[in-house]
Each structure stands twice: as structure tokens, then as C-alpha cells.
XYZ file of C-alpha atoms in Angstrom:
684
model
C -23.424 -31.254 -9.642
C -26.463 -28.868 -11.877
C -28.743 -30.174 -9.165
C -26.721 -27.832 -6.694
C -26.856 -25.075 -9.399
C -29.951 -25.043 -9.997
C -30.757 -24.756 -6.462
C -28.560 -22.239 -5.889
C -30.350 -20.316 -8.964
C -33.486 -20.845 -7.168
C -32.222 -19.682 -4.359
C -30.817 -16.490 -5.156
C -34.668 -16.276 -7.641
C -36.910 -16.693 -5.011
C -35.051 -15.465 -1.694
C -34.524 -16.677 1.642
C -37.293 -17.281 4.817
C -35.808 -16.739 8.000
C -38.439 -16.764 10.813
C -40.555 -14.076 10.015
C -38.252 -11.981 7.307
C -37.918 -12.866 3.795
C -34.278 -11.997 2.378
C -34.791 -10.730 -1.637
C -31.114 -10.842 -3.555
C -29.104 -7.512 -3.595
C -25.741 -7.786 -4.864
C -22.403 -9.358 -4.343
C -19.314 -7.782 -3.319
C -16.085 -8.758 -5.871
C -13.469 -10.704 -2.974
C -17.526 -12.179 -1.731
C -17.990 -13.151 -5.693
C -14.837 -15.107 -5.695
C -15.610 -17.490 -2.613
C -19.764 -17.670 -4.094
C -21.011 -15.785 -1.457
C -23.756 -12.742 -1.952
C -25.863 -10.084 -0.018
C -29.628 -10.695 0.624
C -31.775 -7.807 2.306
C -35.365 -7.964 3.811
C -37.522 -5.272 2.204
C -39.052 -2.412 3.714
C -42.030 -0.681 3.338
C -40.321 1.910 1.584
C -37.265 0.287 0.679
C -36.381 -2.421 -1.588
C -33.392 -3.951 -3.004
C -34.201 -2.251 -6.334
C -34.244 1.202 -4.795
C -30.942 -0.311 -3.186
C -29.506 -1.040 -5.948
C -30.450 2.443 -7.474
C -29.017 4.341 -4.879
C -25.901 2.895 -5.323
C -25.389 4.554 -8.613
C -26.286 4.431 -12.279
C -25.199 1.171 -13.481
C -27.951 1.532 -16.458
C -24.857 2.501 -19.139
C -22.931 -0.555 -18.513
C -24.371 -2.657 -21.014
C -21.857 -6.350 -19.992
C -23.582 -8.424 -17.043
C -19.906 -9.108 -16.062
C -19.134 -5.434 -15.564
C -22.489 -4.638 -14.231
C -21.771 -7.151 -11.968
C -18.218 -5.583 -10.748
C -19.441 -2.034 -10.600
C -22.068 -2.929 -8.263
C -19.421 -4.682 -6.266
C -17.215 -1.908 -6.141
C -19.995 -0.333 -3.699
C -19.056 -3.114 -0.949
C -16.011 -2.695 -0.082
C -14.034 -2.242 3.099
C -13.746 1.978 3.431
C -13.416 4.252 6.433
C -15.374 7.658 5.152
C -13.721 11.026 5.582
C -16.227 13.148 7.465
C -13.761 16.473 8.744
C -12.214 17.119 5.605
C -13.815 18.727 2.416
C -12.307 18.151 -0.447
C -12.436 20.152 -4.429
C -11.861 18.028 -7.811
C -10.200 18.710 -10.391
C -10.704 16.247 -13.792
C -7.831 15.472 -15.738
C -6.771 13.180 -18.918
C -4.745 9.987 -19.233
C -1.939 9.363 -20.861
C -2.195 6.835 -23.500
C -0.256 5.428 -26.130
C -0.225 2.333 -28.273
C -3.860 0.664 -26.680
C -2.313 1.011 -23.117
C -3.490 3.702 -20.299
C -0.118 4.520 -18.558
C -1.821 6.306 -16.059
C -4.152 3.629 -15.467
C -6.059 4.225 -11.737
C -4.170 7.356 -10.449
C -4.878 10.143 -9.481
C -3.161 13.516 -7.558
C -3.759 14.607 -3.645
C -2.257 17.713 -2.221
C 0.219 16.657 0.605
C -2.232 19.219 3.048
C -4.621 17.163 2.184
C -2.803 13.798 2.901
C -1.807 15.341 6.128
C -5.612 16.278 6.992
C -6.899 12.969 5.678
C -3.973 10.759 8.119
C -5.120 12.774 10.951
C -8.954 11.614 10.701
C -7.907 8.476 10.187
C -5.590 8.205 13.081
C -2.664 6.787 11.092
C -0.205 10.052 11.987
C -0.335 11.697 15.436
C 1.737 14.750 15.334
C 2.123 17.502 12.627
C 5.432 16.847 12.063
C 4.512 13.311 11.149
C 4.639 12.851 7.738
C 1.803 11.018 5.632
C 0.932 8.128 3.527
C 2.367 8.931 0.436
C -0.424 6.741 -1.680
C -4.171 6.281 -0.550
C -6.208 3.947 -2.437
C -9.416 5.154 -1.944
C -13.490 4.881 -3.769
C -15.351 8.804 -4.411
C -18.544 7.437 -5.015
C -18.179 6.003 -8.928
C -14.467 6.931 -8.797
C -11.809 4.292 -7.876
C -8.120 3.896 -7.875
C -5.577 4.919 -5.944
C -4.095 9.035 -4.918
C -0.803 9.915 -4.598
C 0.689 12.763 -3.288
C 1.894 15.215 -5.251
C 3.211 18.751 -4.498
C 2.197 20.670 -7.204
C -1.720 19.762 -5.883
C -3.505 22.512 -4.016
C -4.441 23.076 -0.601
C -7.762 20.345 -0.634
C -7.768 19.141 -3.883
C -8.308 15.540 -5.567
C -7.494 14.966 -8.913
C -9.016 12.348 -10.736
C -8.495 10.720 -14.253
C -11.074 9.449 -16.584
C -9.780 5.846 -16.401
C -10.736 6.499 -12.193
C -14.351 6.743 -13.749
C -16.682 3.917 -13.200
C -19.971 4.688 -13.097
C -22.421 7.980 -12.219
C -23.315 8.069 -8.614
C -25.215 10.278 -5.766
C -23.053 10.017 -3.057
C -19.507 11.668 -3.745
C -17.988 11.574 -0.342
C -14.222 10.178 0.079
C -13.846 6.982 1.554
C -10.134 5.467 1.866
C -9.539 1.720 1.396
C -6.169 1.329 2.994
C -2.756 3.188 2.558
C 1.006 3.154 1.424
C 2.955 1.441 3.887
C 6.231 -0.562 3.909
C 6.193 -4.426 4.018
C 8.176 -6.583 3.935
C 9.116 -8.973 0.212
C 8.312 -12.258 0.285
C 9.139 -15.347 -2.026
C 6.382 -17.861 -3.183
C 6.383 -21.034 -5.264
C 5.365 -18.852 -8.377
C 8.143 -16.725 -8.055
C 10.532 -19.239 -7.309
C 9.511 -21.756 -10.434
C 9.807 -18.700 -12.586
C 13.325 -17.366 -11.070
C 14.646 -20.660 -11.249
C 13.468 -21.107 -15.089
C 15.497 -17.565 -15.699
C 18.507 -18.958 -14.070
C 18.542 -18.572 -10.470
C 20.500 -21.279 -8.991
C 18.949 -23.857 -6.335
C 21.440 -22.708 -3.760
C 20.329 -19.409 -3.415
C 16.520 -20.843 -2.078
C 17.483 -23.105 -0.173
C 20.302 -21.300 1.858
C 17.940 -18.355 2.292
C 16.017 -20.829 3.893
C 18.548 -22.363 5.918
C 19.107 -19.139 7.237
C 15.595 -17.936 7.898
C 14.694 -21.097 9.882
C 18.098 -20.986 12.061
C 17.158 -17.496 12.779
C 13.210 -18.314 13.371
C 14.905 -21.042 16.443
C 16.920 -18.922 17.757
C 14.737 -15.609 18.529
C 13.044 -17.141 20.712
C 15.640 -16.974 23.699
C 17.830 -14.290 21.752
C 16.147 -10.815 22.399
C 18.213 -8.767 19.817
C 17.150 -11.067 17.105
C 13.900 -11.277 17.807
C 13.796 -7.524 17.718
C 16.247 -7.413 14.662
C 13.800 -9.913 12.660
C 10.374 -8.566 13.758
C 11.306 -4.732 12.492
C 13.176 -6.029 9.076
C 10.064 -8.757 8.423
C 7.192 -6.448 8.438
C 4.392 -8.234 7.428
C 1.332 -6.176 5.998
C -0.810 -5.385 9.121
C 2.332 -4.273 10.506
C 2.213 -6.909 13.575
C 5.431 -7.606 13.882
C 6.274 -4.122 14.912
C 3.848 -4.287 17.727
C 6.032 -7.009 18.947
C 9.118 -6.059 18.129
C 7.576 -2.894 20.542
C 6.551 -5.052 23.446
C 10.004 -7.209 23.302
C 11.957 -3.005 23.398
C 8.907 -2.492 27.004
C 11.257 -5.568 28.430
C 8.271 -8.472 27.899
C 10.424 -10.727 26.545
C 13.066 -10.344 29.131
C 10.243 -10.756 31.950
C 9.298 -14.258 30.146
C 5.667 -12.535 30.084
C 3.070 -15.321 29.226
C 1.387 -13.398 26.558
C 4.447 -12.254 24.666
C 6.315 -15.721 24.599
C 2.852 -16.851 23.348
C 3.073 -14.216 20.545
C 6.810 -15.312 19.730
C 6.038 -18.239 19.403
C 3.547 -17.906 17.296
C 5.010 -15.911 14.929
C 7.136 -18.910 14.688
C 5.279 -21.627 14.013
C 3.216 -19.214 11.533
C 6.218 -18.263 9.701
C 7.514 -22.464 9.384
C 4.173 -23.195 8.146
C 4.649 -20.714 5.587
C 7.959 -21.576 4.374
C 6.577 -25.461 4.064
C 3.412 -24.801 2.477
C 4.387 -21.796 0.610
C 7.876 -21.689 0.022
C 6.753 -18.217 1.845
C 11.052 -16.976 2.288
C 11.942 -13.648 3.548
C 13.939 -11.119 0.919
C 15.447 -8.463 3.192
C 16.939 -6.839 0.405
C 13.162 -6.083 -1.262
C 9.566 -4.086 -0.203
C 6.238 -5.454 -1.136
C 4.611 -1.775 -2.457
C 1.711 -0.318 -3.941
C 2.596 1.419 -7.318
C 2.322 4.768 -8.817
C 3.137 6.354 -11.867
C 6.165 9.289 -11.933
C 4.208 12.346 -12.566
C 7.310 14.550 -13.909
C 7.987 12.207 -17.363
C 11.213 11.510 -15.946
C 11.630 8.035 -15.461
C 13.079 5.811 -18.801
C 10.142 3.464 -19.964
C 9.850 0.144 -21.709
C 10.819 0.345 -25.659
C 10.308 -2.564 -27.825
C 12.348 -2.013 -30.469
C 15.212 -0.814 -28.692
C 19.147 -2.089 -30.123
C 20.825 -4.721 -28.128
C 23.245 -3.713 -25.801
C 26.896 -4.153 -26.615
C 28.631 -4.392 -22.477
C 26.820 -4.770 -18.889
C 26.644 -1.547 -18.631
C 25.259 -0.383 -21.700
C 22.258 -3.527 -20.765
C 21.778 -2.077 -17.356
C 21.569 1.799 -18.922
C 18.930 0.868 -20.993
C 16.909 -1.111 -18.639
C 13.202 0.852 -17.613
C 13.337 2.821 -14.513
C 11.599 3.126 -11.093
C 12.242 4.824 -8.059
C 11.784 3.089 -4.764
C 12.508 4.937 -1.292
C 11.815 3.252 2.143
C 10.913 5.107 4.957
C 13.519 3.171 6.944
C 10.846 0.995 8.295
C 11.513 1.889 12.329
C 14.768 0.871 11.665
C 17.071 3.895 10.088
C 16.747 7.053 7.801
C 14.925 6.902 4.542
C 17.121 5.106 1.971
C 16.662 5.691 -1.945
C 17.139 2.152 -3.612
C 19.037 1.987 -7.279
C 20.256 -0.256 -9.531
C 19.199 -2.976 -10.999
C 16.205 -4.945 -9.591
C 12.871 -7.571 -9.577
C 10.074 -5.532 -10.516
C 6.940 -8.368 -10.162
C 3.426 -8.475 -9.047
C 1.419 -12.014 -7.518
C 1.002 -14.215 -8.985
C 3.435 -14.343 -11.854
C 3.333 -17.710 -14.073
C 4.993 -16.912 -17.066
C 8.708 -15.617 -17.438
C 8.211 -12.765 -19.052
C 5.703 -11.848 -15.853
C 9.021 -10.896 -14.025
C 10.774 -7.516 -14.861
C 14.126 -6.394 -14.347
C 14.341 -2.738 -13.887
C 16.554 -0.059 -12.767
C 16.177 1.896 -9.593
C 17.078 5.195 -10.046
C 17.172 9.103 -7.654
C 15.046 11.399 -9.052
C 15.099 14.643 -6.986
C 11.395 15.717 -7.350
C 9.880 12.319 -6.272
C 11.851 12.315 -3.427
C 8.608 13.503 -1.646
C 7.016 10.290 -1.908
C 8.297 6.847 0.229
C 7.594 3.206 0.785
C 6.050 2.911 -3.071
C 7.193 1.724 -6.361
C 7.217 4.836 -9.049
C 7.061 3.828 -12.426
C 7.658 5.332 -15.916
C 4.450 6.920 -17.920
C 7.215 7.083 -20.705
C 7.733 4.178 -23.374
C 5.386 1.663 -25.442
C 3.782 0.165 -23.295
C 3.322 0.207 -19.169
C 6.077 -1.947 -17.284
C 3.395 -3.045 -15.128
C 0.923 -4.414 -17.584
C 4.141 -6.545 -18.267
C 4.058 -8.023 -14.487
C 1.000 -10.171 -15.017
C -1.360 -7.696 -16.381
C -1.031 -5.354 -13.808
C -2.268 -1.905 -13.761
C -1.909 1.236 -10.708
C -4.982 0.698 -9.156
C -4.044 -0.233 -5.902
C -1.872 -3.805 -7.168
C 1.254 -4.381 -4.898
C 4.400 -5.019 -6.890
C 7.016 -7.294 -5.277
C 10.269 -4.998 -5.589
C 13.911 -7.023 -4.983
C 17.320 -5.650 -5.251
C 19.215 -8.888 -3.896
C 21.752 -9.699 -6.582
C 21.784 -13.331 -5.938
C 18.104 -13.333 -6.801
C 18.834 -11.418 -10.135
C 18.372 -13.995 -12.853
C 20.869 -15.439 -15.437
C 18.126 -13.722 -18.272
C 16.407 -10.380 -18.210
C 13.098 -9.639 -19.342
C 11.701 -12.452 -21.335
C 8.890 -11.649 -23.801
C 6.297 -10.788 -21.492
C 2.551 -11.977 -22.560
C -0.201 -10.110 -23.996
C -2.854 -9.349 -21.267
C -5.189 -7.928 -23.483
C -8.785 -9.127 -22.033
C -11.015 -11.378 -24.195
C -13.477 -9.614 -26.301
C -16.551 -9.022 -24.249
C -20.319 -9.109 -25.417
C -22.853 -6.678 -25.029
C -26.244 -7.920 -23.631
C -28.019 -5.479 -25.688
C -30.926 -4.418 -23.280
C -31.072 -3.584 -19.883
C -29.518 -5.578 -17.130
C -32.071 -7.484 -14.349
C -31.572 -9.060 -11.332
C -31.710 -12.220 -13.022
C -29.067 -11.372 -15.585
C -26.635 -11.011 -12.258
C -27.887 -14.355 -10.765
C -27.611 -16.342 -13.682
C -24.418 -14.937 -14.143
C -23.705 -15.985 -10.503
C -24.137 -19.283 -11.310
C -22.418 -19.846 -13.755
C -19.325 -18.448 -12.621
C -19.493 -20.825 -9.569
C -19.478 -23.721 -12.715
C -16.845 -21.878 -14.649
C -14.357 -20.866 -12.130
C -11.405 -22.813 -13.155
C -8.801 -20.468 -11.296
C -7.679 -22.193 -8.427
C -7.149 -25.974 -11.182
C -5.370 -23.786 -13.349
C -2.663 -22.074 -11.109
C -2.275 -25.882 -9.338
C -1.853 -27.637 -12.716
C 0.856 -24.987 -13.311
C 2.875 -25.244 -10.597
C 2.804 -28.895 -11.020
C 3.847 -29.027 -14.733
C 6.535 -26.134 -13.690
C 7.957 -28.828 -11.543
C 7.597 -31.780 -14.013
C 8.660 -30.741 -16.840
C 12.167 -30.277 -18.095
C 12.054 -26.504 -18.850
C 9.592 -25.339 -16.319
C 7.554 -22.310 -16.602
C 8.711 -22.348 -20.583
C 7.007 -25.449 -21.599
C 4.291 -25.060 -23.949
C 1.549 -26.560 -21.333
C 2.482 -24.091 -18.451
C 2.504 -21.386 -21.468
C -0.867 -22.393 -22.099
C -1.769 -22.600 -18.757
C -0.173 -18.741 -17.956
C -2.753 -17.412 -21.047
C -6.010 -19.427 -19.236
C -4.813 -18.078 -15.599
C -5.045 -14.313 -17.060
C -8.352 -15.105 -18.609
C -9.576 -16.293 -15.452
C -8.659 -13.833 -13.262
C -10.449 -11.240 -15.819
C -13.613 -13.913 -16.145
C -15.295 -11.403 -12.765
C -15.049 -8.445 -15.190
C -15.294 -9.847 -18.744
C -17.787 -12.662 -18.372
C -15.182 -15.057 -20.699
C -14.349 -17.903 -18.865
C -11.298 -19.980 -19.430
C -12.200 -23.695 -20.344
C -9.610 -26.048 -19.637
C -9.323 -29.347 -21.491
C -8.159 -32.655 -20.237
C -4.984 -32.718 -21.581
C -3.609 -29.489 -19.304
C -4.640 -32.249 -15.836
C -1.391 -33.210 -14.964
C -1.109 -37.429 -15.024
C 1.269 -36.868 -11.547
C 2.046 -34.429 -8.978
C 5.063 -33.265 -7.238
C 5.149 -34.964 -3.119
C 5.023 -31.120 -1.902
C 1.574 -30.190 -2.856
C 0.493 -32.555 -0.792
C -2.224 -34.246 -3.453
C -3.711 -37.122 -1.249
C -5.307 -40.174 -3.479
C -3.346 -38.720 -6.313
C -0.331 -40.525 -7.829
C 2.743 -38.098 -6.494
C 6.375 -37.938 -7.541
C 9.490 -37.304 -5.102
C 10.686 -33.772 -6.824
C 13.979 -33.281 -7.050
C 13.886 -29.315 -8.259
C 13.602 -26.632 -6.146
C 10.341 -26.519 -4.856
C 10.822 -30.270 -3.240
C 14.315 -29.470 -1.879
C 12.834 -26.181 0.099
C 9.570 -28.819 1.534
C 11.844 -31.437 2.732
C 13.854 -28.869 4.430
C 11.540 -27.537 7.028
C 9.950 -29.540 9.712
C 6.077 -28.311 10.994
C 6.103 -26.941 14.474
C 2.621 -26.809 16.559
C 2.200 -23.698 17.910
C 1.623 -23.530 21.753
C 0.590 -21.169 23.942
C 2.092 -20.560 27.407
C 0.263 -20.000 30.096
C 2.401 -21.836 33.181
C 4.754 -18.568 33.401
C 3.920 -16.271 35.909
C 2.521 -12.666 34.635
C 4.991 -9.076 34.738
C 5.166 -8.149 38.082
C 5.832 -4.484 37.343
C 2.547 -4.160 35.954
C 0.515 -6.141 39.170
C 2.426 -3.631 41.180
C 2.504 -0.801 39.577
C -1.299 0.443 40.959
C -3.805 -0.880 44.100
C -6.751 -0.769 42.464
C -10.054 -1.299 43.894
C -12.589 -4.109 44.159
C -14.898 -1.664 42.153
C -12.381 -1.224 39.445
C -11.472 -4.837 39.101
C -15.217 -5.468 38.807
C -15.834 -3.171 36.226
C -12.881 -4.538 34.093
C -13.919 -8.113 34.874
C -17.192 -7.216 32.801
C -15.928 -6.180 29.936
C -12.969 -8.740 29.509
C -16.192 -10.946 29.444
C -17.522 -8.478 26.670
C -14.525 -9.009 24.861
C -13.707 -12.461 25.182
C -17.222 -13.258 23.754
C -16.778 -10.923 21.039
C -13.167 -12.541 20.126
C -15.097 -16.067 20.438
C -17.614 -15.200 17.932
C -14.590 -14.255 15.397
C -12.566 -17.626 15.748
C -15.844 -19.360 15.571
C -16.963 -17.504 11.950
C -13.200 -18.074 10.978
C -12.602 -21.586 11.950
C -9.961 -20.006 14.206
C -8.244 -21.832 16.965
C -6.918 -19.629 19.403
C -7.167 -15.828 20.536
C -3.427 -15.296 19.518
C -4.227 -15.508 15.901
C -6.964 -13.288 15.965
C -4.945 -10.602 18.073
C -1.847 -10.589 15.972
C -3.583 -11.872 12.666
C -0.837 -14.623 12.120
C -3.671 -17.190 11.719
C -2.181 -21.032 11.488
C -5.328 -22.293 10.081
C -8.931 -20.610 9.022
C -12.352 -21.866 7.020
C -11.165 -19.121 3.812
C -7.423 -21.073 3.299
C -8.138 -20.725 -0.428
C -6.567 -16.731 -0.303
C -4.386 -16.638 2.306
C -3.045 -13.332 1.445
C -6.529 -11.437 1.147
C -7.714 -12.955 4.719
C -4.750 -11.825 6.188
C -5.708 -8.216 5.394
C -9.590 -8.792 5.825
C -8.467 -10.369 9.734
C -6.326 -7.196 10.009
C -9.313 -5.343 9.531
C -11.474 -7.427 11.809
C -8.329 -7.512 14.596
C -8.247 -3.769 14.272
C -12.102 -2.764 14.277
C -12.447 -5.636 17.500
C -9.735 -3.556 19.236
C -10.765 -0.280 18.399
C -14.329 -0.973 19.778
C -13.324 -2.387 22.828
C -11.060 0.950 23.620
C -13.880 2.807 22.949
C -15.791 0.560 25.879
C -13.192 1.204 28.252
C -12.511 5.015 27.267
C -16.594 5.152 28.194
C -16.094 3.203 31.122
C -13.616 5.624 33.106
C -14.772 8.540 31.367
C -10.969 9.941 30.093
C -8.080 8.957 27.561
C -5.541 10.745 30.025
C -3.131 8.241 31.278
C -3.444 9.337 35.052
C -6.825 7.475 34.742
C -6.172 4.863 32.449
C -3.035 3.242 33.484
C -4.903 2.214 36.470
C -7.643 0.850 34.624
C -5.255 -1.275 32.701
C -3.475 -2.135 35.701
C -7.059 -3.804 36.386
C -7.414 -5.455 33.305
C -4.182 -7.130 33.622
C -4.536 -8.168 37.132
C -7.755 -9.813 36.159
C -6.672 -11.707 33.493
C -3.555 -12.683 35.139
C -5.875 -13.826 38.371
C -8.180 -16.111 35.783
C -5.145 -17.078 34.453
C -3.295 -18.415 37.584
C -6.569 -19.771 38.607
C -6.990 -22.365 36.140
C -3.521 -23.030 35.241
C -4.047 -24.474 39.269
C -6.932 -26.538 38.424
C -5.401 -28.454 35.554
C -2.574 -28.938 37.182
C -4.027 -30.615 40.352
C -6.743 -33.139 37.110
C -3.076 -33.746 35.565
C -5.307 -31.874 32.654
C -4.029 -30.703 29.441
C -3.110 -27.070 29.471
C -4.704 -26.286 25.941
C -5.665 -22.983 24.860
C -9.914 -24.190 24.273
C -9.622 -25.079 28.310
C -7.917 -21.869 29.079
C -9.300 -18.275 29.930
C -8.057 -15.690 27.405
C -5.158 -13.458 28.032
C -5.644 -10.926 25.206
C -7.807 -7.958 26.870
C -5.311 -6.236 28.456
C -3.111 -6.106 25.207
C -5.867 -3.816 24.049
C -3.659 -0.616 25.247
C -0.444 -2.595 24.940
C 1.745 0.960 24.664
C -0.087 1.908 28.149
C 1.244 -1.568 29.498
C 4.938 -0.522 28.503
C 4.831 2.751 30.130
C 3.446 1.413 33.197
C 6.487 -1.902 33.360
C 8.941 0.988 32.260
C 7.986 3.554 35.170
C 8.276 0.712 37.877
C 11.886 0.589 36.418
C 12.397 4.282 36.691
């Protein structure tokens, strides 16, 4: 392997020549770095890679190579610039105590400015719509979150010192993402920790059994499908899009694209039950965290005296505020009582905290977020796998069946490893050397899978000495990208045999009888088979008499859209357009990080749809329904004709009707709301 690393270093140092252009190393983004990727730039006459790096910011005061690289990588996060709104900046200090920063990464934003930004981003349409409560942002060399604060004035943003990372020329506000409700899902790591803490196996098995049964019934039961899609909301909120299509009658008419999407959603859900134990918990949520600016919530205290009874035990719990917007199914509700607070990944028995939800009237303007205290001896988010509040998501579950027997096992110490300063100015050669060293020493995935294997094999699960050591190493490995200190995994921590549910080929396996083995054996995978041979919706096809010119224009745009979609499929090894459109991807080339890829394909899918919606608006010269409606019908008609002809030809040949041989059909669904309006106008 040393020869491989030597060649990588040589390429980073010497650059890459493609045709008549020579590309030199520029930098690497943080997520890209974990996948061993980097940016190269072909120098122009007056613009060199060092000019680009200097333009990004002043990193000269950073003495650590890993931190320097991380700050440089901060500039490559995917953002949307806010250009139509002016802001004023206020600076305040952090709340620090006992060596912890309780407000780490949290700033404030006024309700008025939140409204303007949300409107510019297209998140809200009307003045009466409520904007998100949190914006994850970047502004020059600052990053973290901005939480809506009623005390902030007009167009004011408040930044804390912990959010300032480096000096930068650009100070424009850029939004990475916003807070929103997402359903809570268990995973293998969370399950083995909860199991060790005393949650019975039968609880998990029964919940998965119910979910599997409901997924099957939802294919033909419109009411059940609607309920599940409106409750089991994915991070890209595509389940709500499918629910809207059902409400518009497309499941009832057995529209082929609708039926295909439902089949894909079921197959995707079952795949992740089998491979990740991704059990959906309705009494829970997956939310961005922020801090209580009112100092009302009770924090964690190290030397709190033991409780004498269950009521006192609950009253001594750290407090959080959780208000859910209703998720499209009802009015806002505030969750109270004991609940789980955790962060992915959770490997240590102390990573899962039990907290108490309370109602604080002064915090009711915050929705679809978890608000944590800034009182106490230690931030409760720090106890959750070493989390902070600069954009971390937290799992909140109030299902009483999942509350473990043991509450709040002593947490791990997440104090980062001591960094060693370089002692001189950092050069591109230092960055590329660190890049190669990271490739050689990155043990994160090895540590995680070893921990899972021992958690299943050892009698005391995640409390075993090997699991505790691996949890500590995992924390070090996660921080390697910032600290430059690698996690060294010794041979004695490599499992000698593996549980069957981990599907390790050419390795000694044993039949696991513990909870993860039971859950794995309960699930049978389902292949995704799209539907092509049912009729397209007649309500759309009969809505307008569309002339040949409009049909031809729609056909040209469809070919361009299909080509762009195929490029995405090829780039990420995705098999069907349905997966790109819905973001329910069954298989892809970045399988080592499914959750991050789900976010990434969400951004890619949105960009694709936005681009071709704009092309359609440009073609017809309007966004008004009177002109858009007939063009969308033309898009649908062209698609129906292509698919119908292909179905006829395939049946004549007696061939299989597979997605790679059939025309694409997602093009008209760029305008799913318009299709729904047309379909229901026809019924009126």
C-alpha cells in the first residue's frame, strides 16, 4: 500500500494534466476529505491556487495543520447566498464554565430577518407563513447556527466568539440548511446501547414487525399510505411529496409513476430495516439543537444527590424544550415528560441521555428544534457523543417502551487529543502530506464495525472493556480530521468472528441470537420493480387540446432533462430515475455514508428540478397557470406516448420491462402540484 500512498502524494504535489491544461492542488472540503477527495485548479495568467486560498480567508494565525485544513474546507460547504437582504452584526460572548462552552456554535437572528431569508430561499410563500427556527449558516469566517430570538432587532444577527473561525474578506450571509421536522429512526448502534441499558428485545422486534406489515398494506390501502407518509418524514421531506400526490388521487388512478414511487419507498424502507435496523419511531423526532437563551431550563449537575422516589428522579433530570409544528398532520404540540436525547453515532453507554421535556412559554416561538439548557456543570449535548450546537442533529424519543431501565450512565470524556503546533507557516506541502497521512491512518469505519461486532458478542454488550476502548478510539478517529491525532487500533481489538447480520464475506461467522440477529432474520429484502404497463392518468391527458408545436417543445426539454438525470445516475451509480427524483436511493457509489449521501442527493435532486423548471418557464414565458397548465399536460402527454410505445414494443418482443430499457417518466413531475390541480379541476 505504501506505493499507492506515494503515488497519491506525488499527484497532489505535481498536479494532473488533462489535455492541454495542468491542474494543481487547491484544497479539500471537509466531507470530501473523508472520502479522500480534493479540488484541483488549472492556473490562469493572473490567478493561481495560492491566490484562491488567500481570497478564501486569512488562515495564517492557525498553527495546526489539521485545523488549517478544516478551516479551508469550511469554504467548500454547499450553501445558498442571501443577496436580497442586508444585515447588521452584533457580537456577544459565549457562556463558558468548567472548561465547556455551553453556547458553542449558536448565534441569534431576528424573526423579521428570518422571514426575509425564508422568503428569498423559497421556503415560505406568504407573509403569514412561519419561517424555520434555525438556520445553519456560513458568513465569511464564521459558521454555526442562527436561532430565532424575539429580542433581536429588525435585520440583526448576533454572533458568538465560538462561531468565529478565521478572518475573511467576504462577509456575505450564506445558508447551508434550515430546521425542519424529520421522523426519528433507530439504528444498530442505538439499539445495542438501549439493549445493554435494559430495553427488552421484544420491544424492537414488535415495532419492526408492525412497520413491515404496514409497508405491505400501504401499497393498496390509500388511507394507511397517507398516514405513514405524513408521519414517517425523511430528511428531504419527499414522503410529504408522495402524500400530496396521493391526496391528488394518483394512487387511486394507479398512475404508473405514483405506483413506482410507492414501490420504491417500500423497498427502500425494507432495505434499511434489513441492513441498518432503521426502525421508525413515531413518538420521536430528529431535530437540530439550539440553546435556551432565557436560562430557564435546568441543566445537568455532576454531584446531584440521589433521588428517593420516581417523581424526584424525573424532577432531577436535565430539561429540554421540544415543540413540533404538526408535520402537516395537526396543530403544534409541546412534548413533556421523560425522553431520550442522543446523537449519531452513539457507541458508549453514556451517549444516550434521559432528559425531561418541559413547557417554557418564552420559548414557544421555537418549533421543530430541541432546545437545551446552558445551566449546569456540563452541556448535555457534549455528553451525547461529544456533540455541540453548530449544526448537529439530535434524536429525541418519548416512546415509553424505549426508555431504558438504566438512566444516564456516566458519560464518556470527550476532551479532544492535544494538538501539536507546527511552529512555522503552513504550506500546501503540509496540507497534502496531512491528506496522505489521513488516508493511511483513517480507522473510523474499522473501529465502528469492530464495536458493533463486540457489542453483539460480549455478554455485557457496549459495557464490555473492548467496546468501551473502541468507543474511546472512535471519538479520537472522528476528531482526527480536526486534531491531526490518529486513532491507533491494536490487533487485539480486531474481532475473531462476526455476527451473521454483518454479512462479512470470507470471514468466520456465528449465528447471533441477540436483538440485532433477531431483527435481521425477521426481514426479507424486496427488489424495486418500476411500473410501466398501467395507463397514464386520463384526467391529465384529456385536460387540454395541445398543439404539435407545444408537444415538440416539451419533447426537446424532456430529452435534455433525461440526459441530465442519466448523468447523475452514472456519477453516483444509481440505477433508476425514480431514485434520483425521490432521493430514496437503493444503491449508490458512496455506500460508506448513507445518511450524508441522502442529504447530498437531496440537494442534487432539488437543483436538477429547479434548473428544468426554470427552462420550462423560459420556454413558455410565464409562470402563470393559464400558460403553464397546457405545457405541463404536453410534458405528461409526450412522456405517456414514449412509455406506451416502448411497452408495446417490449411486449411484442417478449422481453423484460426493466428500467434501463424503458423511457424515463419523471419529467412532467417537476410540476407535481400543477398536475394535481389539473387532475382535480377535471373532476370539478
